[in-house]
Amino acid sequence: MSTWMDIAALDDIPPRGARVIKTRMGCVALFRTHDDQIFALDDACPHKKGPLSDGIVHGHAVTCPLHNWVIDLETGQAQGNERGQVNTYRARVEQGRVLLDISRLAARSAA
Amino acid sequence: MARRLVIIGAGMASGRLLEELFDRQPGAWDVTLFGAEPRGNYNRIMLSPVLAGEKQFDEIVTHDAQWYQAHGVTTRFGEPVVRIDRHARRVISPGGVTEYDKLIIATGSASFFIPVPGKDLPGVIGFRDYDDVQTMLDAARRPGGNAVIIGGGLLGLEAAAALNAQGMKVTVLHLMGHLMERQLDEAAGYLLQKELENRGINVICNAHTKAILGHDKVDAVLLEDGRVIDADLVVMAAGIRPETRLAIDAGLHVERGINVDDRMQTSDPNIYALGECVEHDATVYGLVAPLYDMARVLAQVLTGQDAAFVPPAVSTKLKVTGVDLFSAGDFADGDGREDIVFRDPARGIYKRLVLQNNRIIGAVMYGDTADSSWFFAKLKSGEDISAIRDSLIFGPAYQGGAPADPLAAVAALPPEAEICGCNGICKGAITSAIENGAHDLAAVRATTRASASCGSCSGLVEQLLALTLGEDFETPTEAPVCGCTDLGHDDIRRLVRARGLKSIPAIMQELGWKTSCGCHVCRPALNYYLICEYPLEYRDDAQSRFVNERNHANIQKDGTFSVMPRMWGGMTTPDELRAIADAAEKYDVPAVKVTGGQRIDLLGVRREDLPAIWADLNRAGLVSGHAYAKGLRTVKTCVGTDFCRFGTQDSTGLGIRLEKILWGSWTPHKVKLAVSGCPRNCAEATCKDIGIICVDSGYEVSVAGAAGMELKETEPLAKVATEDEVIALTCAFVQLYRENARYLDRPHKWVARVGMDWVRGQVVDDADQRAALIERFEISQSVYRKDPWAAQAEPDMRREKWAPLADLTLEAAE
């Protein structure tokens, strides 16, 4: 089941940039890539919890600002030789609005 | 005595011919050049950017009056030849009679005006020369004007995009079912039409023009289906017609164009022809590459060599800013032909290769043309691609054994592109030195001086050696910047300069980046190179900055930031200290630290508090200390003559002066200075990037020290008598470093690479060079000498952007 919530306008997030939203499960980063897709991931690198939302966004990946781990935005997997995984959430853009599927955020908090 | 050569037509073909001729045999011919236009040779294919306002006419002039004079060419511009008298071997023009030994006809082509009523009305023009461009620009100056372009081919669409950019309402009428049908297949034509329509251009395909309406000037265009389209300007771009009138009158053999043989000779052995006016082997040419081939062949023939024109495979790129389109070869469907197609609708990318007998015979690309030169090379060579067929469409980056051709970027440079900036040596000069026997870097340096100064173009010179000598030369290349490119830092900097690349996408496109938008390694480097190269034009890209430079603060391990105001020369006041103390309390700053750079660091500030704490500090007169920047950090000082009994000069005052001049500047890596008031060196100046030691007789300036992961004492640059001289040397050194170092190389690393002697030569010995460096530094500082903390009124810095986008702590729990 999905619960889509309207979060903000696409233009509130800079291209090749990110903004965070606060949730009970911690901060979730919304990334806007060069092709105007939106990806939602926990805002914490699996390495040392660096704020991914402050990293450089390139292609469909972000580089953590602390130690340059590269995280795949589509899967949440650390790339290269690193091992690690970030939670991802479903997000989409509809008519210039960013929608986030908050069902997992709610489910996790209920559990 | 030199023989007399008369050339009719001063276009691109004859311009190239003259160059080829004078390179081979200077002085052998006494040349008279006639041109119907009142100006000399210019790069006609660049008229579209002039029309779009992206270039000035001066920038596309290929040969100026000086050039003609230097090569002894008699120019007769604005004087059309009216008749050729073949029997007396002379041409007749308004200025009289000119005799020739050999005659070259290079009259080019004219726009084809479709034969409809009204085609001769004022306001109906072609698009061939600079006069046409001026007419169009005049029309575009009137607000709300309507332009109709008849013909949706290469030229028509360039005109349409340019006039649209100039503010006209543009309609393109195209006879065929899709745009550019000679170069594009339907799918690419569709993407192109969509892009143009997004820009507000009205595109009508299958449009049959019935008449052009108007009385004393054009008013509208009438289509066969009855539609009427308003028009203040009609541009005929439905094709070109070889300009053959003179040749026909002279009784030469002319069919569609002036017929020439493989040696460019017409039916008269004393008359040659080249360019768009000729027909060779039943083909008429309208693109520039074959014209250049003709020019080379004819120059060889005129100098007594054997040569034959072979029709080359040609490719097309549309010169519309923001539209990436490439087409080459044959792409019609047919028996025995196979297609490989790649589409990415989301990104608007379409690529298609047409194969026959395992060879590429055609290629169409839209939206991403980075690999076009690679495909085109395979098309021209007729290489068997069966081994790489499966991954062929993905381009060179995906071919296991065949990395991208790192020479492509250098190969694409024109001969006049400057390779060695220090000595002003262009590609052509280096290539000819190599051809004349300079077969390694040392030999090229000895003969041309290219790369003999700072050496940063060595990589490019080596690539030219590889390009010219082929497999005989082994390239010792600089390591690539990152996995996105095969080029090293030095090569990129030189190519950015030589090719005038002014944006990150332009660099990635033109230098064949292998990724869509780079990575965290290359993007900050490119952003810096552009800031340095084009301080007035380039707009800093925040998303290509490391986090610290984007947030104007230093990120800490827990994601909080440190905030450090500037303390000029390490001096502060009770008021400043009070403001810092107040801010520390107000924002619950967990740690306050005195740094080694003589200032105070507030550690552990929350991201969303940054704009507010900056505003508070700004109010007390404090500005950003750039403690996070690849830029000027601190100028550390001792108290000098003010208080110290040993001080020889006002080291504090000099430090403050230096910091006020240098602050805000971006550099390849951080830059730290110190000024000590006497040789006891309390400010520890001899391990800084630039260190100044005051002595009784003046100032000892030394550079390239290090006290980080490496420890290194500074090396003497010069000893000078006054503060002003110290400042001049410092600014010049910093600018030299800014312009030449690789991104993330500290000055000591860079100096080790280029040599202290060269640095001293540029900054100390050469007064003109020093002045030029200082001037360029000042130009850059006129933009960047400012406080980023105070820029909170700018959209990127608005306070809400630092805060979370939304707070779902309540909703998510429901």
mmCIF file with all atom_site columns, C-alpha atoms in Angstrom, chain B residues 374-538:
data_model
loop_
_atom_site.group_PDB
_atom_site.id
_atom_site.type_symbol
_atom_site.label_atom_id
_atom_site.label_alt_id
_atom_site.label_comp_id
_atom_site.label_asym_id
_atom_site.label_entity_id
_atom_site.label_seq_id
_atom_site.pdbx_PDB_ins_code
_atom_site.Cartn_x
_atom_site.Cartn_y
_atom_site.Cartn_z
_atom_site.occupancy
_atom_site.B_iso_or_equiv
_atom_site.pdbx_formal_charge
_atom_site.auth_seq_id
_atom_site.auth_comp_id
_atom_site.auth_asym_id
_atom_site.auth_atom_id
_atom_site.pdbx_PDB_model_num
ATOM 1   C CA . TRP B 1 374 ? 34.070 7.973  -32.544 1.00 0.00 ? 374 TRP B CA 1
ATOM 2   C CA . PHE B 1 375 ? 31.219 6.666  -34.684 1.00 0.00 ? 375 PHE B CA 1
ATOM 3   C CA . PHE B 1 376 ? 32.159 8.942  -37.534 1.00 0.00 ? 376 PHE B CA 1
ATOM 4   C CA . ALA B 1 377 ? 35.754 7.677  -37.473 1.00 0.00 ? 377 ALA B CA 1
ATOM 5   C CA . LYS B 1 378 ? 34.425 4.109  -37.714 1.00 0.00 ? 378 LYS B CA 1
ATOM 6   C CA . LEU B 1 379 ? 32.152 5.127  -40.566 1.00 0.00 ? 379 LEU B CA 1
ATOM 7   C CA . LYS B 1 380 ? 35.005 6.722  -42.490 1.00 0.00 ? 380 LYS B CA 1
ATOM 8   C CA . SER B 1 381 ? 37.447 3.875  -41.923 1.00 0.00 ? 381 SER B CA 1
ATOM 9   C CA . GLY B 1 382 ? 34.878 1.236  -42.862 1.00 0.00 ? 382 GLY B CA 1
ATOM 10  C CA . GLU B 1 383 ? 36.074 -0.862 -39.932 1.00 0.00 ? 383 GLU B CA 1
ATOM 11  C CA . ASP B 1 384 ? 34.454 -4.260 -39.335 1.00 0.00 ? 384 ASP B CA 1
ATOM 12  C CA . ILE B 1 385 ? 32.489 -3.841 -36.119 1.00 0.00 ? 385 ILE B CA 1
ATOM 13  C CA . SER B 1 386 ? 31.115 -7.364 -35.719 1.00 0.00 ? 386 SER B CA 1
ATOM 14  C CA . ALA B 1 387 ? 33.288 -8.000 -32.645 1.00 0.00 ? 387 ALA B CA 1
ATOM 15  C CA . ILE B 1 388 ? 31.867 -5.045 -30.728 1.00 0.00 ? 388 ILE B CA 1
ATOM 16  C CA . ARG B 1 389 ? 28.423 -5.012 -32.279 1.00 0.00 ? 389 ARG B CA 1
ATOM 17  C CA . ASP B 1 390 ? 26.558 -5.779 -29.040 1.00 0.00 ? 390 ASP B CA 1
ATOM 18  C CA . SER B 1 391 ? 27.821 -2.758 -27.158 1.00 0.00 ? 391 SER B CA 1
ATOM 19  C CA . LEU B 1 392 ? 28.588 -0.547 -30.144 1.00 0.00 ? 392 LEU B CA 1
ATOM 20  C CA . ILE B 1 393 ? 25.697 1.848  -29.631 1.00 0.00 ? 393 ILE B CA 1
ATOM 21  C CA . PHE B 1 394 ? 26.876 2.716  -26.126 1.00 0.00 ? 394 PHE B CA 1
ATOM 22  C CA . GLY B 1 395 ? 29.996 4.288  -27.512 1.00 0.00 ? 395 GLY B CA 1
ATOM 23  C CA . PRO B 1 396 ? 33.685 4.080  -26.692 1.00 0.00 ? 396 PRO B CA 1
ATOM 24  C CA . ALA B 1 397 ? 33.264 4.193  -22.915 1.00 0.00 ? 397 ALA B CA 1
ATOM 25  C CA . TYR B 1 398 ? 31.738 0.717  -22.973 1.00 0.00 ? 398 TYR B CA 1
ATOM 26  C CA . GLN B 1 399 ? 34.175 -0.956 -25.335 1.00 0.00 ? 399 GLN B CA 1
ATOM 27  C CA . GLY B 1 400 ? 36.454 -3.187 -23.295 1.00 0.00 ? 400 GLY B CA 1
ATOM 28  C CA . GLY B 1 401 ? 39.566 -3.056 -25.424 1.00 0.00 ? 401 GLY B CA 1
ATOM 29  C CA . ALA B 1 402 ? 39.046 0.311  -27.051 1.00 0.00 ? 402 ALA B CA 1
ATOM 30  C CA . PRO B 1 403 ? 39.062 3.261  -24.688 1.00 0.00 ? 403 PRO B CA 1
ATOM 31  C CA . ALA B 1 404 ? 37.811 6.591  -25.919 1.00 0.00 ? 404 ALA B CA 1
ATOM 32  C CA . ASP B 1 405 ? 40.199 8.262  -28.281 1.00 0.00 ? 405 ASP B CA 1
ATOM 33  C CA . PRO B 1 406 ? 42.014 10.667 -25.995 1.00 0.00 ? 406 PRO B CA 1
ATOM 34  C CA . LEU B 1 407 ? 43.362 12.444 -29.051 1.00 0.00 ? 407 LEU B CA 1
ATOM 35  C CA . ALA B 1 408 ? 39.954 13.411 -30.351 1.00 0.00 ? 408 ALA B CA 1
ATOM 36  C CA . ALA B 1 409 ? 39.803 16.694 -28.468 1.00 0.00 ? 409 ALA B CA 1
ATOM 37  C CA . VAL B 1 410 ? 43.196 17.788 -29.727 1.00 0.00 ? 410 VAL B CA 1
ATOM 38  C CA . ALA B 1 411 ? 42.500 16.550 -33.214 1.00 0.00 ? 411 ALA B CA 1
ATOM 39  C CA . ALA B 1 412 ? 39.436 18.759 -33.292 1.00 0.00 ? 412 ALA B CA 1
ATOM 40  C CA . LEU B 1 413 ? 41.408 21.920 -32.654 1.00 0.00 ? 413 LEU B CA 1
ATOM 41  C CA . PRO B 1 414 ? 41.888 24.210 -35.651 1.00 0.00 ? 414 PRO B CA 1
ATOM 42  C CA . PRO B 1 415 ? 45.494 24.926 -36.720 1.00 0.00 ? 415 PRO B CA 1
ATOM 43  C CA . GLU B 1 416 ? 45.311 28.459 -35.335 1.00 0.00 ? 416 GLU B CA 1
ATOM 44  C CA . ALA B 1 417 ? 44.304 27.314 -31.832 1.00 0.00 ? 417 ALA B CA 1
ATOM 45  C CA . GLU B 1 418 ? 46.876 28.385 -29.303 1.00 0.00 ? 418 GLU B CA 1
ATOM 46  C CA . ILE B 1 419 ? 48.504 25.443 -27.550 1.00 0.00 ? 419 ILE B CA 1
ATOM 47  C CA . CYS B 1 420 ? 51.318 27.135 -25.685 1.00 0.00 ? 420 CYS B CA 1
ATOM 48  C CA . GLY B 1 421 ? 50.006 30.226 -23.962 1.00 0.00 ? 421 GLY B CA 1
ATOM 49  C CA . CYS B 1 422 ? 53.390 31.295 -22.619 1.00 0.00 ? 422 CYS B CA 1
ATOM 50  C CA . ASN B 1 423 ? 54.991 31.600 -26.016 1.00 0.00 ? 423 ASN B CA 1
ATOM 51  C CA . GLY B 1 424 ? 51.909 32.061 -28.171 1.00 0.00 ? 424 GLY B CA 1
ATOM 52  C CA . ILE B 1 425 ? 52.482 28.936 -30.254 1.00 0.00 ? 425 ILE B CA 1
ATOM 53  C CA . CYS B 1 426 ? 49.535 27.577 -32.187 1.00 0.00 ? 426 CYS B CA 1
ATOM 54  C CA . LYS B 1 427 ? 48.711 24.020 -33.167 1.00 0.00 ? 427 LYS B CA 1
ATOM 55  C CA . GLY B 1 428 ? 49.648 24.523 -36.820 1.00 0.00 ? 428 GLY B CA 1
ATOM 56  C CA . ALA B 1 429 ? 53.175 25.638 -35.978 1.00 0.00 ? 429 ALA B CA 1
ATOM 57  C CA . ILE B 1 430 ? 53.722 22.651 -33.708 1.00 0.00 ? 430 ILE B CA 1
ATOM 58  C CA . THR B 1 431 ? 52.321 20.197 -36.224 1.00 0.00 ? 431 THR B CA 1
ATOM 59  C CA . SER B 1 432 ? 54.572 21.503 -38.949 1.00 0.00 ? 432 SER B CA 1
ATOM 60  C CA . ALA B 1 433 ? 57.598 21.347 -36.637 1.00 0.00 ? 433 ALA B CA 1
ATOM 61  C CA . ILE B 1 434 ? 56.775 17.698 -35.982 1.00 0.00 ? 434 ILE B CA 1
ATOM 62  C CA . GLU B 1 435 ? 56.354 17.057 -39.671 1.00 0.00 ? 435 GLU B CA 1
ATOM 63  C CA . ASN B 1 436 ? 59.758 18.639 -40.207 1.00 0.00 ? 436 ASN B CA 1
ATOM 64  C CA . GLY B 1 437 ? 61.514 16.214 -37.932 1.00 0.00 ? 437 GLY B CA 1
ATOM 65  C CA . ALA B 1 438 ? 60.868 17.267 -34.315 1.00 0.00 ? 438 ALA B CA 1
ATOM 66  C CA . HIS B 1 439 ? 59.866 13.822 -33.132 1.00 0.00 ? 439 HIS B CA 1
ATOM 67  C CA . ASP B 1 440 ? 59.838 14.209 -29.368 1.00 0.00 ? 440 ASP B CA 1
ATOM 68  C CA . LEU B 1 441 ? 58.890 16.758 -26.745 1.00 0.00 ? 441 LEU B CA 1
ATOM 69  C CA . ALA B 1 442 ? 62.431 18.077 -26.372 1.00 0.00 ? 442 ALA B CA 1
ATOM 70  C CA . ALA B 1 443 ? 62.767 18.605 -30.103 1.00 0.00 ? 443 ALA B CA 1
ATOM 71  C CA . VAL B 1 444 ? 59.446 20.432 -30.306 1.00 0.00 ? 444 VAL B CA 1
ATOM 72  C CA . ARG B 1 445 ? 60.523 22.644 -27.420 1.00 0.00 ? 445 ARG B CA 1
ATOM 73  C CA . ALA B 1 446 ? 63.829 23.394 -29.093 1.00 0.00 ? 446 ALA B CA 1
ATOM 74  C CA . THR B 1 447 ? 62.319 24.280 -32.462 1.00 0.00 ? 447 THR B CA 1
ATOM 75  C CA . THR B 1 448 ? 59.084 26.037 -31.507 1.00 0.00 ? 448 THR B CA 1
ATOM 76  C CA . ARG B 1 449 ? 59.491 26.900 -27.798 1.00 0.00 ? 449 ARG B CA 1
ATOM 77  C CA . ALA B 1 450 ? 56.058 25.363 -27.259 1.00 0.00 ? 450 ALA B CA 1
ATOM 78  C CA . SER B 1 451 ? 55.822 23.915 -23.711 1.00 0.00 ? 451 SER B CA 1
ATOM 79  C CA . ALA B 1 452 ? 59.344 25.176 -23.003 1.00 0.00 ? 452 ALA B CA 1
ATOM 80  C CA . SER B 1 453 ? 58.155 27.665 -20.406 1.00 0.00 ? 453 SER B CA 1
ATOM 81  C CA . CYS B 1 454 ? 55.668 26.588 -17.759 1.00 0.00 ? 454 CYS B CA 1
ATOM 82  C CA . GLY B 1 455 ? 55.253 23.166 -19.327 1.00 0.00 ? 455 GLY B CA 1
ATOM 83  C CA . SER B 1 456 ? 51.554 22.892 -18.596 1.00 0.00 ? 456 SER B CA 1
ATOM 84  C CA . CYS B 1 457 ? 50.830 22.299 -22.287 1.00 0.00 ? 457 CYS B CA 1
ATOM 85  C CA . SER B 1 458 ? 53.325 19.419 -22.496 1.00 0.00 ? 458 SER B CA 1
ATOM 86  C CA . GLY B 1 459 ? 50.453 16.947 -22.475 1.00 0.00 ? 459 GLY B CA 1
ATOM 87  C CA . LEU B 1 460 ? 48.831 18.608 -25.464 1.00 0.00 ? 460 LEU B CA 1
ATOM 88  C CA . VAL B 1 461 ? 52.111 18.792 -27.355 1.00 0.00 ? 461 VAL B CA 1
ATOM 89  C CA . GLU B 1 462 ? 52.600 15.095 -26.728 1.00 0.00 ? 462 GLU B CA 1
ATOM 90  C CA . GLN B 1 463 ? 49.140 14.421 -28.033 1.00 0.00 ? 463 GLN B CA 1
ATOM 91  C CA . LEU B 1 464 ? 49.976 16.390 -31.154 1.00 0.00 ? 464 LEU B CA 1
ATOM 92  C CA . LEU B 1 465 ? 53.100 14.265 -31.537 1.00 0.00 ? 465 LEU B CA 1
ATOM 93  C CA . ALA B 1 466 ? 50.961 11.147 -31.217 1.00 0.00 ? 466 ALA B CA 1
ATOM 94  C CA . LEU B 1 467 ? 48.418 12.532 -33.637 1.00 0.00 ? 467 LEU B CA 1
ATOM 95  C CA . THR B 1 468 ? 50.995 13.520 -36.242 1.00 0.00 ? 468 THR B CA 1
ATOM 96  C CA . LEU B 1 469 ? 53.382 10.598 -35.931 1.00 0.00 ? 469 LEU B CA 1
ATOM 97  C CA . GLY B 1 470 ? 50.772 7.924  -35.291 1.00 0.00 ? 470 GLY B CA 1
ATOM 98  C CA . GLU B 1 471 ? 52.012 4.736  -33.711 1.00 0.00 ? 471 GLU B CA 1
ATOM 99  C CA . ASP B 1 472 ? 55.640 5.829  -33.853 1.00 0.00 ? 472 ASP B CA 1
ATOM 100 C CA . PHE B 1 473 ? 55.079 7.950  -30.786 1.00 0.00 ? 473 PHE B CA 1
ATOM 101 C CA . GLU B 1 474 ? 54.301 6.632  -27.368 1.00 0.00 ? 474 GLU B CA 1
ATOM 102 C CA . THR B 1 475 ? 52.301 9.113  -25.320 1.00 0.00 ? 475 THR B CA 1
ATOM 103 C CA . PRO B 1 476 ? 53.272 9.508  -21.691 1.00 0.00 ? 476 PRO B CA 1
ATOM 104 C CA . THR B 1 477 ? 49.988 11.055 -20.675 1.00 0.00 ? 477 THR B CA 1
ATOM 105 C CA . GLU B 1 478 ? 49.091 12.899 -17.516 1.00 0.00 ? 478 GLU B CA 1
ATOM 106 C CA . ALA B 1 479 ? 46.753 10.849 -15.378 1.00 0.00 ? 479 ALA B CA 1
ATOM 107 C CA . PRO B 1 480 ? 43.087 11.586 -16.074 1.00 0.00 ? 480 PRO B CA 1
ATOM 108 C CA . VAL B 1 481 ? 41.233 13.805 -13.616 1.00 0.00 ? 481 VAL B CA 1
ATOM 109 C CA . CYS B 1 482 ? 38.726 11.052 -12.836 1.00 0.00 ? 482 CYS B CA 1
ATOM 110 C CA . GLY B 1 483 ? 36.815 8.245  -14.450 1.00 0.00 ? 483 GLY B CA 1
ATOM 111 C CA . CYS B 1 484 ? 34.603 10.681 -16.345 1.00 0.00 ? 484 CYS B CA 1
ATOM 112 C CA . THR B 1 485 ? 37.346 11.734 -18.763 1.00 0.00 ? 485 THR B CA 1
ATOM 113 C CA . ASP B 1 486 ? 40.656 10.642 -20.268 1.00 0.00 ? 486 ASP B CA 1
ATOM 114 C CA . LEU B 1 487 ? 42.106 14.132 -19.993 1.00 0.00 ? 487 LEU B CA 1
ATOM 115 C CA . GLY B 1 488 ? 44.348 15.415 -17.221 1.00 0.00 ? 488 GLY B CA 1
ATOM 116 C CA . HIS B 1 489 ? 44.020 18.726 -15.418 1.00 0.00 ? 489 HIS B CA 1
ATOM 117 C CA . ASP B 1 490 ? 46.581 20.588 -17.521 1.00 0.00 ? 490 ASP B CA 1
ATOM 118 C CA . ASP B 1 491 ? 45.024 19.424 -20.774 1.00 0.00 ? 491 ASP B CA 1
ATOM 119 C CA . ILE B 1 492 ? 41.580 20.473 -19.639 1.00 0.00 ? 492 ILE B CA 1
ATOM 120 C CA . ARG B 1 493 ? 42.763 23.923 -18.598 1.00 0.00 ? 493 ARG B CA 1
ATOM 121 C CA . ARG B 1 494 ? 44.482 24.453 -21.945 1.00 0.00 ? 494 ARG B CA 1
ATOM 122 C CA . LEU B 1 495 ? 41.496 23.191 -23.915 1.00 0.00 ? 495 LEU B CA 1
ATOM 123 C CA . VAL B 1 496 ? 39.060 25.333 -21.940 1.00 0.00 ? 496 VAL B CA 1
ATOM 124 C CA . ARG B 1 497 ? 41.186 28.306 -22.950 1.00 0.00 ? 497 ARG B CA 1
ATOM 125 C CA . ALA B 1 498 ? 41.882 27.296 -26.544 1.00 0.00 ? 498 ALA B CA 1
ATOM 126 C CA . ARG B 1 499 ? 38.306 26.413 -27.350 1.00 0.00 ? 499 ARG B CA 1
ATOM 127 C CA . GLY B 1 500 ? 36.657 29.138 -25.304 1.00 0.00 ? 500 GLY B CA 1
ATOM 128 C CA . LEU B 1 501 ? 34.524 26.689 -23.320 1.00 0.00 ? 501 LEU B CA 1
ATOM 129 C CA . LYS B 1 502 ? 32.474 28.680 -20.858 1.00 0.00 ? 502 LYS B CA 1
ATOM 130 C CA . SER B 1 503 ? 30.298 26.264 -18.934 1.00 0.00 ? 503 SER B CA 1
ATOM 131 C CA . ILE B 1 504 ? 30.571 22.851 -17.313 1.00 0.00 ? 504 ILE B CA 1
ATOM 132 C CA . PRO B 1 505 ? 28.136 21.306 -19.815 1.00 0.00 ? 505 PRO B CA 1
ATOM 133 C CA . ALA B 1 506 ? 30.157 22.839 -22.670 1.00 0.00 ? 506 ALA B CA 1
ATOM 134 C CA . ILE B 1 507 ? 33.369 21.313 -21.341 1.00 0.00 ? 507 ILE B CA 1
ATOM 135 C CA . MET B 1 508 ? 31.733 17.936 -20.844 1.00 0.00 ? 508 MET B CA 1
ATOM 136 C CA . GLN B 1 509 ? 30.156 18.027 -24.274 1.00 0.00 ? 509 GLN B CA 1
ATOM 137 C CA . GLU B 1 510 ? 33.158 19.303 -26.196 1.00 0.00 ? 510 GLU B CA 1
ATOM 138 C CA . LEU B 1 511 ? 35.797 17.281 -24.402 1.00 0.00 ? 511 LEU B CA 1
ATOM 139 C CA . GLY B 1 512 ? 33.770 14.082 -24.530 1.00 0.00 ? 512 GLY B CA 1
ATOM 140 C CA . TRP B 1 513 ? 32.903 13.436 -20.903 1.00 0.00 ? 513 TRP B CA 1
ATOM 141 C CA . LYS B 1 514 ? 31.877 9.824  -20.376 1.00 0.00 ? 514 LYS B CA 1
ATOM 142 C CA . THR B 1 515 ? 29.272 10.561 -17.708 1.00 0.00 ? 515 THR B CA 1
ATOM 143 C CA . SER B 1 516 ? 26.100 12.592 -17.890 1.00 0.00 ? 516 SER B CA 1
ATOM 144 C CA . CYS B 1 517 ? 27.121 15.295 -15.455 1.00 0.00 ? 517 CYS B CA 1
ATOM 145 C CA . GLY B 1 518 ? 30.514 14.428 -14.048 1.00 0.00 ? 518 GLY B CA 1
ATOM 146 C CA . CYS B 1 519 ? 31.272 13.417 -10.469 1.00 0.00 ? 519 CYS B CA 1
ATOM 147 C CA . HIS B 1 520 ? 32.424 14.861 -7.157  1.00 0.00 ? 520 HIS B CA 1
ATOM 148 C CA . VAL B 1 521 ? 36.011 14.897 -8.413  1.00 0.00 ? 521 VAL B CA 1
ATOM 149 C CA . CYS B 1 522 ? 35.740 16.636 -11.767 1.00 0.00 ? 522 CYS B CA 1
ATOM 150 C CA . ARG B 1 523 ? 32.849 19.019 -11.163 1.00 0.00 ? 523 ARG B CA 1
ATOM 151 C CA . PRO B 1 524 ? 34.541 21.167 -8.488  1.00 0.00 ? 524 PRO B CA 1
ATOM 152 C CA . ALA B 1 525 ? 37.699 21.291 -10.619 1.00 0.00 ? 525 ALA B CA 1
ATOM 153 C CA . LEU B 1 526 ? 35.823 22.422 -13.725 1.00 0.00 ? 526 LEU B CA 1
ATOM 154 C CA . ASN B 1 527 ? 33.864 24.970 -11.715 1.00 0.00 ? 527 ASN B CA 1
ATOM 155 C CA . TYR B 1 528 ? 37.130 26.424 -10.428 1.00 0.00 ? 528 TYR B CA 1
ATOM 156 C CA . TYR B 1 529 ? 38.761 26.504 -13.870 1.00 0.00 ? 529 TYR B CA 1
ATOM 157 C CA . LEU B 1 530 ? 35.788 28.403 -15.272 1.00 0.00 ? 530 LEU B CA 1
ATOM 158 C CA . ILE B 1 531 ? 35.753 30.867 -12.360 1.00 0.00 ? 531 ILE B CA 1
ATOM 159 C CA . CYS B 1 532 ? 39.429 31.513 -12.938 1.00 0.00 ? 532 CYS B CA 1
ATOM 160 C CA . GLU B 1 533 ? 39.216 31.756 -16.721 1.00 0.00 ? 533 GLU B CA 1
ATOM 161 C CA . TYR B 1 534 ? 36.041 33.816 -17.087 1.00 0.00 ? 534 TYR B CA 1
ATOM 162 C CA . PRO B 1 535 ? 35.584 35.764 -13.837 1.00 0.00 ? 535 PRO B CA 1
ATOM 163 C CA . LEU B 1 536 ? 33.191 38.275 -15.352 1.00 0.00 ? 536 LEU B CA 1
ATOM 164 C CA . GLU B 1 537 ? 31.075 35.919 -17.439 1.00 0.00 ? 537 GLU B CA 1
ATOM 165 C CA . TYR B 1 538 ? 30.927 32.625 -15.601 1.00 0.00 ? 538 TYR B CA 1
#
